[in-house]
Amino acid sequence: MVKKMILTKQYRCVHSASCQCTKGHLSEDVIFLVFQHLNWNPNLIATLSCACKWFDDIAKRVLWKEFCRTRAPKMMLDLQSSGSHSADGNWRALGKLLIFCSGCTQGGLFDNVEVPGHFVNKTRFSKTLGKSFLMPQCLNDVLYVSEPCEHIDQGEAGDLGFFRGIFKSFASSNVKKMIVNRGAQLHPTEICPYCKAKLWSMLQANMIPQTAKCRLGSNKDYIEYYVCLNGHLLGVCTLLPLSDSEDVSENE
């Protein structure tokens, strides 16, 4: 009789010859359970991604996906309800969009405004708010938009609010069709801070409805935003100034 030999599967990094992981990796199942216990901590997922390309691959395919599902379960369920098993622009980009306000750099997307990007603890994304960003011809599209991240007293720019969002099935959306039909040009230099894709200016395409300005309470009606090829949205608006304390009566 010929005895069967049971071979233990090795998880070696085959992506890079310079990788130091020469003794193999833990199985994906073990890594999944470890990060589940850590409640899909985004800082640790990002750290793991830097170890080697094998870890980066599992982070993009599995860990960031579970992070998104845990952080915004209803939103993720809706985004995937069309049958797609991955988010437009990949799960890592979506995970970053959920927790990172991109701000802007001097001379970048929003002219002379400069506000450093930063992580946020909690952000509410709303499909109802997203509806106010859609032209009447595109109301069948689904867009989730965050409440503005407030940056108070930005010099001459005043009080600013930065918002971000994501379209469901952007490739087949009415918004994308309208952008293309209107001949909107991609920004020549700037890219999406979440997925590195090229950006369309919705202001240039004349596709910012008045409802968006009203919904955000934009001071002086200033609002501008961009949409990337993967359907990520990022923008800025001026906010109505807060009431001064001297305007409040002493009895209050």
PDB file of C-alpha atoms in Angstrom:
ATOM      1  CA  MET A   1       0.000   0.000   0.000  1.00  0.00           C
ATOM      2  CA  VAL A   2       1.062   3.511  -0.715  1.00  0.00           C
ATOM      3  CA  LYS A   3       0.627   5.751   2.294  1.00  0.00           C
ATOM      4  CA  LYS A   4      -0.853   9.158   1.686  1.00  0.00           C
ATOM      5  CA  MET A   5       1.291  12.056   2.800  1.00  0.00           C
ATOM      6  CA  ILE A   6      -0.530  14.987   4.373  1.00  0.00           C
ATOM      7  CA  LEU A   7       1.107  18.238   3.365  1.00  0.00           C
ATOM      8  CA  THR A   8       0.626  21.395   5.386  1.00  0.00           C
ATOM      9  CA  LYS A   9      -0.211  24.331   3.180  1.00  0.00           C
ATOM     10  CA  GLN A  10       2.387  27.081   3.369  1.00  0.00           C
ATOM     11  CA  TYR A  11       1.377  30.718   3.056  1.00  0.00           C
ATOM     12  CA  ARG A  12       4.487  32.202   1.534  1.00  0.00           C
ATOM     13  CA  CYS A  13       4.770  35.678   0.126  1.00  0.00           C
ATOM     14  CA  VAL A  14       5.164  35.276  -3.621  1.00  0.00           C
ATOM     15  CA  HIS A  15       4.608  38.914  -4.492  1.00  0.00           C
ATOM     16  CA  SER A  16       8.104  40.192  -3.874  1.00  0.00           C
ATOM     17  CA  ALA A  17      11.543  38.577  -3.993  1.00  0.00           C
ATOM     18  CA  SER A  18      12.775  41.006  -1.349  1.00  0.00           C
ATOM     19  CA  CYS A  19      10.045  40.079   1.166  1.00  0.00           C
ATOM     20  CA  GLN A  20      11.475  38.927   4.506  1.00  0.00           C
ATOM     21  CA  CYS A  21       8.543  36.566   5.168  1.00  0.00           C
ATOM     22  CA  THR A  22      10.506  33.464   4.109  1.00  0.00           C
ATOM     23  CA  LYS A  23       8.997  31.107   6.691  1.00  0.00           C
ATOM     24  CA  GLY A  24       5.405  31.463   5.565  1.00  0.00           C
ATOM     25  CA  HIS A  25       2.408  33.293   6.970  1.00  0.00           C
ATOM     26  CA  LEU A  26      -0.457  32.554   9.297  1.00  0.00           C
ATOM     27  CA  SER A  27      -3.559  31.400   7.501  1.00  0.00           C
ATOM     28  CA  GLU A  28      -6.157  33.954   6.472  1.00  0.00           C
ATOM     29  CA  ASP A  29      -8.607  32.358   8.900  1.00  0.00           C
ATOM     30  CA  VAL A  30      -6.316  33.064  11.854  1.00  0.00           C
ATOM     31  CA  ILE A  31      -5.723  36.660  10.753  1.00  0.00           C
ATOM     32  CA  PHE A  32      -9.475  37.116  10.325  1.00  0.00           C
ATOM     33  CA  LEU A  33     -10.154  35.922  13.888  1.00  0.00           C
ATOM     34  CA  VAL A  34      -7.403  38.107  15.355  1.00  0.00           C
ATOM     35  CA  PHE A  35      -8.756  41.273  13.743  1.00  0.00           C
ATOM     36  CA  GLN A  36     -12.313  40.337  14.563  1.00  0.00           C
ATOM     37  CA  HIS A  37     -11.243  40.253  18.200  1.00  0.00           C
ATOM     38  CA  LEU A  38      -9.626  43.677  17.680  1.00  0.00           C
ATOM     39  CA  ASN A  39     -12.935  44.991  16.283  1.00  0.00           C
ATOM     40  CA  TRP A  40     -11.306  45.644  12.894  1.00  0.00           C
ATOM     41  CA  ASN A  41      -9.086  48.413  14.256  1.00  0.00           C
ATOM     42  CA  PRO A  42      -8.212  50.586  11.213  1.00  0.00           C
ATOM     43  CA  ASN A  43      -4.831  51.668  12.592  1.00  0.00           C
ATOM     44  CA  LEU A  44      -3.754  48.049  13.020  1.00  0.00           C
ATOM     45  CA  ILE A  45      -5.087  47.082   9.592  1.00  0.00           C
ATOM     46  CA  ALA A  46      -3.036  49.889   8.043  1.00  0.00           C
ATOM     47  CA  THR A  47       0.038  48.783  10.011  1.00  0.00           C
ATOM     48  CA  LEU A  48      -0.377  45.167   8.870  1.00  0.00           C
ATOM     49  CA  SER A  49      -0.635  46.336   5.253  1.00  0.00           C
ATOM     50  CA  CYS A  50       2.853  47.807   5.491  1.00  0.00           C
ATOM     51  CA  ALA A  51       4.455  44.481   6.492  1.00  0.00           C
ATOM     52  CA  CYS A  52       4.546  43.002   2.985  1.00  0.00           C
ATOM     53  CA  LYS A  53       2.461  42.669  -0.166  1.00  0.00           C
ATOM     54  CA  TRP A  54       0.819  39.445   1.048  1.00  0.00           C
ATOM     55  CA  PHE A  55      -0.514  41.168   4.144  1.00  0.00           C
ATOM     56  CA  ASP A  56      -1.486  44.189   2.061  1.00  0.00           C
ATOM     57  CA  ASP A  57      -3.463  41.902  -0.246  1.00  0.00           C
ATOM     58  CA  ILE A  58      -5.452  40.258   2.556  1.00  0.00           C
ATOM     59  CA  ALA A  59      -6.069  43.660   4.147  1.00  0.00           C
ATOM     60  CA  LYS A  60      -7.564  45.003   0.910  1.00  0.00           C
ATOM     61  CA  ARG A  61      -9.625  41.881   0.168  1.00  0.00           C
ATOM     62  CA  VAL A  62     -10.830  40.942   3.649  1.00  0.00           C
ATOM     63  CA  LEU A  63      -9.964  43.219   6.563  1.00  0.00           C
ATOM     64  CA  TRP A  64     -11.021  46.576   5.124  1.00  0.00           C
ATOM     65  CA  LYS A  65     -14.206  44.962   3.860  1.00  0.00           C
ATOM     66  CA  GLU A  66     -15.091  43.756   7.370  1.00  0.00           C
ATOM     67  CA  PHE A  67     -14.152  47.147   8.813  1.00  0.00           C
ATOM     68  CA  CYS A  68     -16.596  48.878   6.435  1.00  0.00           C
ATOM     69  CA  ARG A  69     -19.334  46.364   7.195  1.00  0.00           C
ATOM     70  CA  THR A  70     -18.893  46.896  10.920  1.00  0.00           C
ATOM     71  CA  ARG A  71     -18.622  50.689  10.779  1.00  0.00           C
ATOM     72  CA  ALA A  72     -21.589  51.289   8.437  1.00  0.00           C
ATOM     73  CA  PRO A  73     -23.563  48.024   8.104  1.00  0.00           C
ATOM     74  CA  LYS A  74     -26.774  49.410   6.544  1.00  0.00           C
ATOM     75  CA  MET A  75     -24.887  51.565   4.080  1.00  0.00           C
ATOM     76  CA  MET A  76     -22.645  48.649   3.033  1.00  0.00           C
ATOM     77  CA  LEU A  77     -25.630  46.351   2.614  1.00  0.00           C
ATOM     78  CA  ASP A  78     -27.258  48.886   0.302  1.00  0.00           C
ATOM     79  CA  LEU A  79     -24.074  49.515  -1.701  1.00  0.00           C
ATOM     80  CA  GLN A  80     -23.751  45.782  -2.363  1.00  0.00           C
ATOM     81  CA  SER A  81     -27.423  45.076  -2.990  1.00  0.00           C
ATOM     82  CA  SER A  82     -26.919  45.379  -6.746  1.00  0.00           C
ATOM     83  CA  GLY A  83     -24.966  42.124  -6.661  1.00  0.00           C
ATOM     84  CA  SER A  84     -21.454  43.564  -6.522  1.00  0.00           C
ATOM     85  CA  HIS A  85     -19.065  41.840  -4.141  1.00  0.00           C
ATOM     86  CA  SER A  86     -16.616  44.711  -3.949  1.00  0.00           C
ATOM     87  CA  ALA A  87     -16.919  48.450  -3.523  1.00  0.00           C
ATOM     88  CA  ASP A  88     -16.063  50.806  -6.352  1.00  0.00           C
ATOM     89  CA  GLY A  89     -12.440  51.825  -5.946  1.00  0.00           C
ATOM     90  CA  ASN A  90     -11.741  48.925  -3.482  1.00  0.00           C
ATOM     91  CA  TRP A  91     -12.530  48.408   0.202  1.00  0.00           C
ATOM     92  CA  ARG A  92      -9.455  50.198   1.503  1.00  0.00           C
ATOM     93  CA  ALA A  93     -10.470  53.391  -0.286  1.00  0.00           C
ATOM     94  CA  LEU A  94     -13.985  53.129   1.133  1.00  0.00           C
ATOM     95  CA  GLY A  95     -12.632  52.457   4.617  1.00  0.00           C
ATOM     96  CA  LYS A  96     -10.512  55.603   4.387  1.00  0.00           C
ATOM     97  CA  LEU A  97     -13.484  57.626   3.148  1.00  0.00           C
ATOM     98  CA  LEU A  98     -15.486  56.582   6.207  1.00  0.00           C
ATOM     99  CA  ILE A  99     -12.954  57.889   8.710  1.00  0.00           C
ATOM    100  CA  PHE A 100     -10.825  60.517   6.964  1.00  0.00           C
ATOM    101  CA  CYS A 101     -11.632  64.154   6.138  1.00  0.00           C
ATOM    102  CA  SER A 102      -9.368  64.935   3.191  1.00  0.00           C
ATOM    103  CA  GLY A 103      -9.142  68.707   3.742  1.00  0.00           C
ATOM    104  CA  CYS A 104      -7.284  70.433   0.916  1.00  0.00           C
ATOM    105  CA  THR A 105      -3.864  71.783   0.011  1.00  0.00           C
ATOM    106  CA  GLN A 106      -2.853  75.267  -1.085  1.00  0.00           C
ATOM    107  CA  GLY A 107      -3.506  75.660  -4.799  1.00  0.00           C
ATOM    108  CA  GLY A 108      -5.251  72.272  -4.989  1.00  0.00           C
ATOM    109  CA  LEU A 109      -8.876  71.456  -5.726  1.00  0.00           C
ATOM    110  CA  PHE A 110     -10.339  74.399  -3.824  1.00  0.00           C
ATOM    111  CA  ASP A 111      -8.077  77.277  -4.906  1.00  0.00           C
ATOM    112  CA  ASN A 112      -6.369  79.048  -2.006  1.00  0.00           C
ATOM    113  CA  VAL A 113      -8.000  77.130   0.834  1.00  0.00           C
ATOM    114  CA  GLU A 114      -5.558  75.065   2.894  1.00  0.00           C
ATOM    115  CA  VAL A 115      -6.856  72.722   5.591  1.00  0.00           C
ATOM    116  CA  PRO A 116      -4.854  69.628   6.643  1.00  0.00           C
ATOM    117  CA  GLY A 117      -6.578  66.280   6.273  1.00  0.00           C
ATOM    118  CA  HIS A 118      -7.360  64.416   9.485  1.00  0.00           C
ATOM    119  CA  PHE A 119      -9.086  61.331  10.880  1.00  0.00           C
ATOM    120  CA  VAL A 120     -12.525  61.646  12.457  1.00  0.00           C
ATOM    121  CA  ASN A 121     -14.033  59.535  15.233  1.00  0.00           C
ATOM    122  CA  LYS A 122     -17.579  59.389  13.908  1.00  0.00           C
ATOM    123  CA  THR A 123     -19.317  60.550  10.755  1.00  0.00           C
ATOM    124  CA  ARG A 124     -22.951  60.194   9.742  1.00  0.00           C
ATOM    125  CA  PHE A 125     -23.563  59.348   6.073  1.00  0.00           C
ATOM    126  CA  SER A 126     -27.061  59.975   4.754  1.00  0.00           C
ATOM    127  CA  LYS A 127     -28.822  58.827   1.590  1.00  0.00           C
ATOM    128  CA  THR A 128     -31.423  61.550   2.202  1.00  0.00           C
ATOM    129  CA  LEU A 129     -28.704  64.202   2.237  1.00  0.00           C
ATOM    130  CA  GLY A 130     -27.263  62.626  -0.901  1.00  0.00           C
ATOM    131  CA  LYS A 131     -30.565  63.171  -2.732  1.00  0.00           C
ATOM    132  CA  SER A 132     -30.130  66.930  -2.371  1.00  0.00           C
ATOM    133  CA  PHE A 133     -26.877  66.651  -4.359  1.00  0.00           C
ATOM    134  CA  LEU A 134     -28.584  65.075  -7.373  1.00  0.00           C
ATOM    135  CA  MET A 135     -29.970  66.869 -10.405  1.00  0.00           C
ATOM    136  CA  PRO A 136     -33.693  66.249 -11.080  1.00  0.00           C
ATOM    137  CA  GLN A 137     -32.773  63.908 -13.962  1.00  0.00           C
ATOM    138  CA  CYS A 138     -30.633  61.778 -11.622  1.00  0.00           C
ATOM    139  CA  LEU A 139     -32.916  61.279  -8.629  1.00  0.00           C
ATOM    140  CA  ASN A 140     -33.009  57.519  -9.222  1.00  0.00           C
ATOM    141  CA  ASP A 141     -29.300  57.323  -8.364  1.00  0.00           C
ATOM    142  CA  VAL A 142     -28.172  56.459  -4.847  1.00  0.00           C
ATOM    143  CA  LEU A 143     -25.611  58.723  -3.191  1.00  0.00           C
ATOM    144  CA  TYR A 144     -24.482  58.735   0.432  1.00  0.00           C
ATOM    145  CA  VAL A 145     -23.026  62.019   1.700  1.00  0.00           C
ATOM    146  CA  SER A 146     -21.543  62.856   5.100  1.00  0.00           C
ATOM    147  CA  GLU A 147     -22.544  65.761   7.283  1.00  0.00           C
ATOM    148  CA  PRO A 148     -19.954  68.551   6.843  1.00  0.00           C
ATOM    149  CA  CYS A 149     -16.805  68.332   8.935  1.00  0.00           C
ATOM    150  CA  GLU A 150     -16.596  71.846  10.379  1.00  0.00           C
ATOM    151  CA  HIS A 151     -13.411  73.901  10.216  1.00  0.00           C
ATOM    152  CA  ILE A 152     -14.094  77.201  11.929  1.00  0.00           C
ATOM    153  CA  ASP A 153     -12.426  80.573  11.212  1.00  0.00           C
ATOM    154  CA  GLN A 154     -10.291  79.785   8.179  1.00  0.00           C
ATOM    155  CA  GLY A 155      -9.211  83.370   7.613  1.00  0.00           C
ATOM    156  CA  GLU A 156     -10.786  85.077   4.610  1.00  0.00           C
ATOM    157  CA  ALA A 157     -12.544  81.846   3.683  1.00  0.00           C
ATOM    158  CA  GLY A 158     -14.569  82.017   6.911  1.00  0.00           C
ATOM    159  CA  ASP A 159     -16.146  78.880   8.399  1.00  0.00           C
ATOM    160  CA  LEU A 160     -15.767  75.880   6.097  1.00  0.00           C
ATOM    161  CA  GLY A 161     -17.431  72.498   5.972  1.00  0.00           C
ATOM    162  CA  PHE A 162     -15.794  69.565   4.181  1.00  0.00           C
ATOM    163  CA  PHE A 163     -18.002  66.682   3.119  1.00  0.00           C
ATOM    164  CA  ARG A 164     -17.473  63.388   1.331  1.00  0.00           C
ATOM    165  CA  GLY A 165     -19.621  60.656  -0.133  1.00  0.00           C
ATOM    166  CA  ILE A 166     -19.985  57.655  -2.406  1.00  0.00           C
ATOM    167  CA  PHE A 167     -22.332  56.657  -5.233  1.00  0.00           C
ATOM    168  CA  LYS A 168     -23.875  53.231  -5.515  1.00  0.00           C
ATOM    169  CA  SER A 169     -22.978  51.562  -8.844  1.00  0.00           C
ATOM    170  CA  PHE A 170     -21.472  54.790 -10.163  1.00  0.00           C
ATOM    171  CA  ALA A 171     -20.389  53.248 -13.485  1.00  0.00           C
ATOM    172  CA  SER A 172     -24.030  52.802 -14.529  1.00  0.00           C
ATOM    173  CA  SER A 173     -25.424  55.903 -12.794  1.00  0.00           C
ATOM    174  CA  ASN A 174     -27.342  58.732 -14.450  1.00  0.00           C
ATOM    175  CA  VAL A 175     -24.877  61.206 -12.912  1.00  0.00           C
ATOM    176  CA  LYS A 176     -21.932  59.684 -14.766  1.00  0.00           C
ATOM    177  CA  LYS A 177     -23.879  59.618 -18.032  1.00  0.00           C
ATOM    178  CA  MET A 178     -24.751  63.295 -17.621  1.00  0.00           C
ATOM    179  CA  ILE A 179     -21.138  64.219 -16.807  1.00  0.00           C
ATOM    180  CA  VAL A 180     -19.930  62.471 -19.963  1.00  0.00           C
ATOM    181  CA  ASN A 181     -22.695  63.931 -22.132  1.00  0.00           C
ATOM    182  CA  ARG A 182     -21.835  67.428 -20.933  1.00  0.00           C
ATOM    183  CA  GLY A 183     -18.214  66.923 -21.944  1.00  0.00           C
ATOM    184  CA  ALA A 184     -16.799  67.657 -18.491  1.00  0.00           C
ATOM    185  CA  GLN A 185     -13.022  67.521 -18.362  1.00  0.00           C
ATOM    186  CA  LEU A 186     -11.055  65.575 -15.774  1.00  0.00           C
ATOM    187  CA  HIS A 187      -8.882  67.671 -13.481  1.00  0.00           C
ATOM    188  CA  PRO A 188      -5.416  67.889 -15.094  1.00  0.00           C
ATOM    189  CA  THR A 189      -3.376  67.282 -11.936  1.00  0.00           C
ATOM    190  CA  GLU A 190      -5.424  66.490  -8.828  1.00  0.00           C
ATOM    191  CA  ILE A 191      -6.633  62.975  -7.947  1.00  0.00           C
ATOM    192  CA  CYS A 192      -9.056  61.431  -5.470  1.00  0.00           C
ATOM    193  CA  PRO A 193      -7.458  61.286  -1.996  1.00  0.00           C
ATOM    194  CA  TYR A 194      -9.196  57.951  -1.352  1.00  0.00           C
ATOM    195  CA  CYS A 195      -8.573  55.851  -4.476  1.00  0.00           C
ATOM    196  CA  LYS A 196      -6.153  57.980  -6.579  1.00  0.00           C
ATOM    197  CA  ALA A 197      -8.566  58.132  -9.548  1.00  0.00           C
ATOM    198  CA  LYS A 198      -9.085  61.207 -11.729  1.00  0.00           C
ATOM    199  CA  LEU A 199     -11.730  63.778 -10.752  1.00  0.00           C
ATOM    200  CA  TRP A 200     -14.565  65.635 -12.440  1.00  0.00           C
ATOM    201  CA  SER A 201     -15.594  69.081 -11.198  1.00  0.00           C
ATOM    202  CA  MET A 202     -19.342  69.185 -10.667  1.00  0.00           C
ATOM    203  CA  LEU A 203     -19.132  72.982 -10.689  1.00  0.00           C
ATOM    204  CA  GLN A 204     -17.561  72.931 -14.152  1.00  0.00           C
ATOM    205  CA  ALA A 205     -20.216  70.461 -15.315  1.00  0.00           C
ATOM    206  CA  ASN A 206     -22.901  72.804 -13.956  1.00  0.00           C
ATOM    207  CA  MET A 207     -24.349  69.923 -11.926  1.00  0.00           C
ATOM    208  CA  ILE A 208     -24.599  71.417  -8.426  1.00  0.00           C
ATOM    209  CA  PRO A 209     -28.318  71.858  -7.692  1.00  0.00           C
ATOM    210  CA  GLN A 210     -29.676  74.617  -5.478  1.00  0.00           C
ATOM    211  CA  THR A 211     -31.011  71.939  -3.131  1.00  0.00           C
ATOM    212  CA  ALA A 212     -27.455  71.052  -2.096  1.00  0.00           C
ATOM    213  CA  LYS A 213     -26.726  74.647  -1.098  1.00  0.00           C
ATOM    214  CA  CYS A 214     -29.967  74.893   0.867  1.00  0.00           C
ATOM    215  CA  ARG A 215     -29.514  71.530   2.580  1.00  0.00           C
ATOM    216  CA  LEU A 216     -26.006  72.379   3.792  1.00  0.00           C
ATOM    217  CA  GLY A 217     -26.960  75.919   4.853  1.00  0.00           C
ATOM    218  CA  SER A 218     -24.127  77.220   2.716  1.00  0.00           C
ATOM    219  CA  ASN A 219     -23.260  80.835   3.481  1.00  0.00           C
ATOM    220  CA  LYS A 220     -23.218  83.046   0.371  1.00  0.00           C
ATOM    221  CA  ASP A 221     -24.240  79.938  -1.602  1.00  0.00           C
ATOM    222  CA  TYR A 222     -20.609  78.790  -1.956  1.00  0.00           C
ATOM    223  CA  ILE A 223     -20.333  75.068  -2.540  1.00  0.00           C
ATOM    224  CA  GLU A 224     -17.997  73.060  -4.731  1.00  0.00           C
ATOM    225  CA  TYR A 225     -17.397  69.366  -5.062  1.00  0.00           C
ATOM    226  CA  TYR A 226     -15.750  66.743  -7.241  1.00  0.00           C
ATOM    227  CA  VAL A 227     -16.593  63.167  -8.178  1.00  0.00           C
ATOM    228  CA  CYS A 228     -13.910  60.652  -9.115  1.00  0.00           C
ATOM    229  CA  LEU A 229     -14.083  57.857 -11.694  1.00  0.00           C
ATOM    230  CA  ASN A 230     -14.955  55.396  -8.916  1.00  0.00           C
ATOM    231  CA  GLY A 231     -17.831  57.487  -7.593  1.00  0.00           C
ATOM    232  CA  HIS A 232     -16.218  58.988  -4.501  1.00  0.00           C
ATOM    233  CA  LEU A 233     -17.368  62.539  -3.800  1.00  0.00           C
ATOM    234  CA  LEU A 234     -15.461  65.253  -1.936  1.00  0.00           C
ATOM    235  CA  GLY A 235     -16.350  68.886  -1.506  1.00  0.00           C
ATOM    236  CA  VAL A 236     -16.385  72.059   0.548  1.00  0.00           C
ATOM    237  CA  CYS A 237     -18.908  74.761   1.404  1.00  0.00           C
ATOM    238  CA  THR A 238     -18.952  77.911   3.506  1.00  0.00           C
ATOM    239  CA  LEU A 239     -21.018  77.592   6.665  1.00  0.00           C
ATOM    240  CA  LEU A 240     -23.292  80.106   8.294  1.00  0.00           C
ATOM    241  CA  PRO A 241     -21.321  81.776  11.124  1.00  0.00           C
ATOM    242  CA  LEU A 242     -22.084  80.766  14.685  1.00  0.00           C
ATOM    243  CA  SER A 243     -23.902  83.344  16.822  1.00  0.00           C
ATOM    244  CA  ASP A 244     -21.581  85.469  18.928  1.00  0.00           C
ATOM    245  CA  SER A 245     -21.898  85.089  22.679  1.00  0.00           C
ATOM    246  CA  GLU A 246     -22.567  88.807  22.989  1.00  0.00           C
ATOM    247  CA  ASP A 247     -25.768  88.308  21.008  1.00  0.00           C
ATOM    248  CA  VAL A 248     -27.144  86.067  23.732  1.00  0.00           C
ATOM    249  CA  SER A 249     -29.139  87.873  26.412  1.00  0.00           C
ATOM    250  CA  GLU A 250     -27.842  87.820  29.965  1.00  0.00           C
ATOM    251  CA  ASN A 251     -31.023  86.121  31.151  1.00  0.00           C
ATOM    252  CA  GLU A 252     -30.176  83.122  28.987  1.00  0.00           C
TER     253      GLU A 252
END
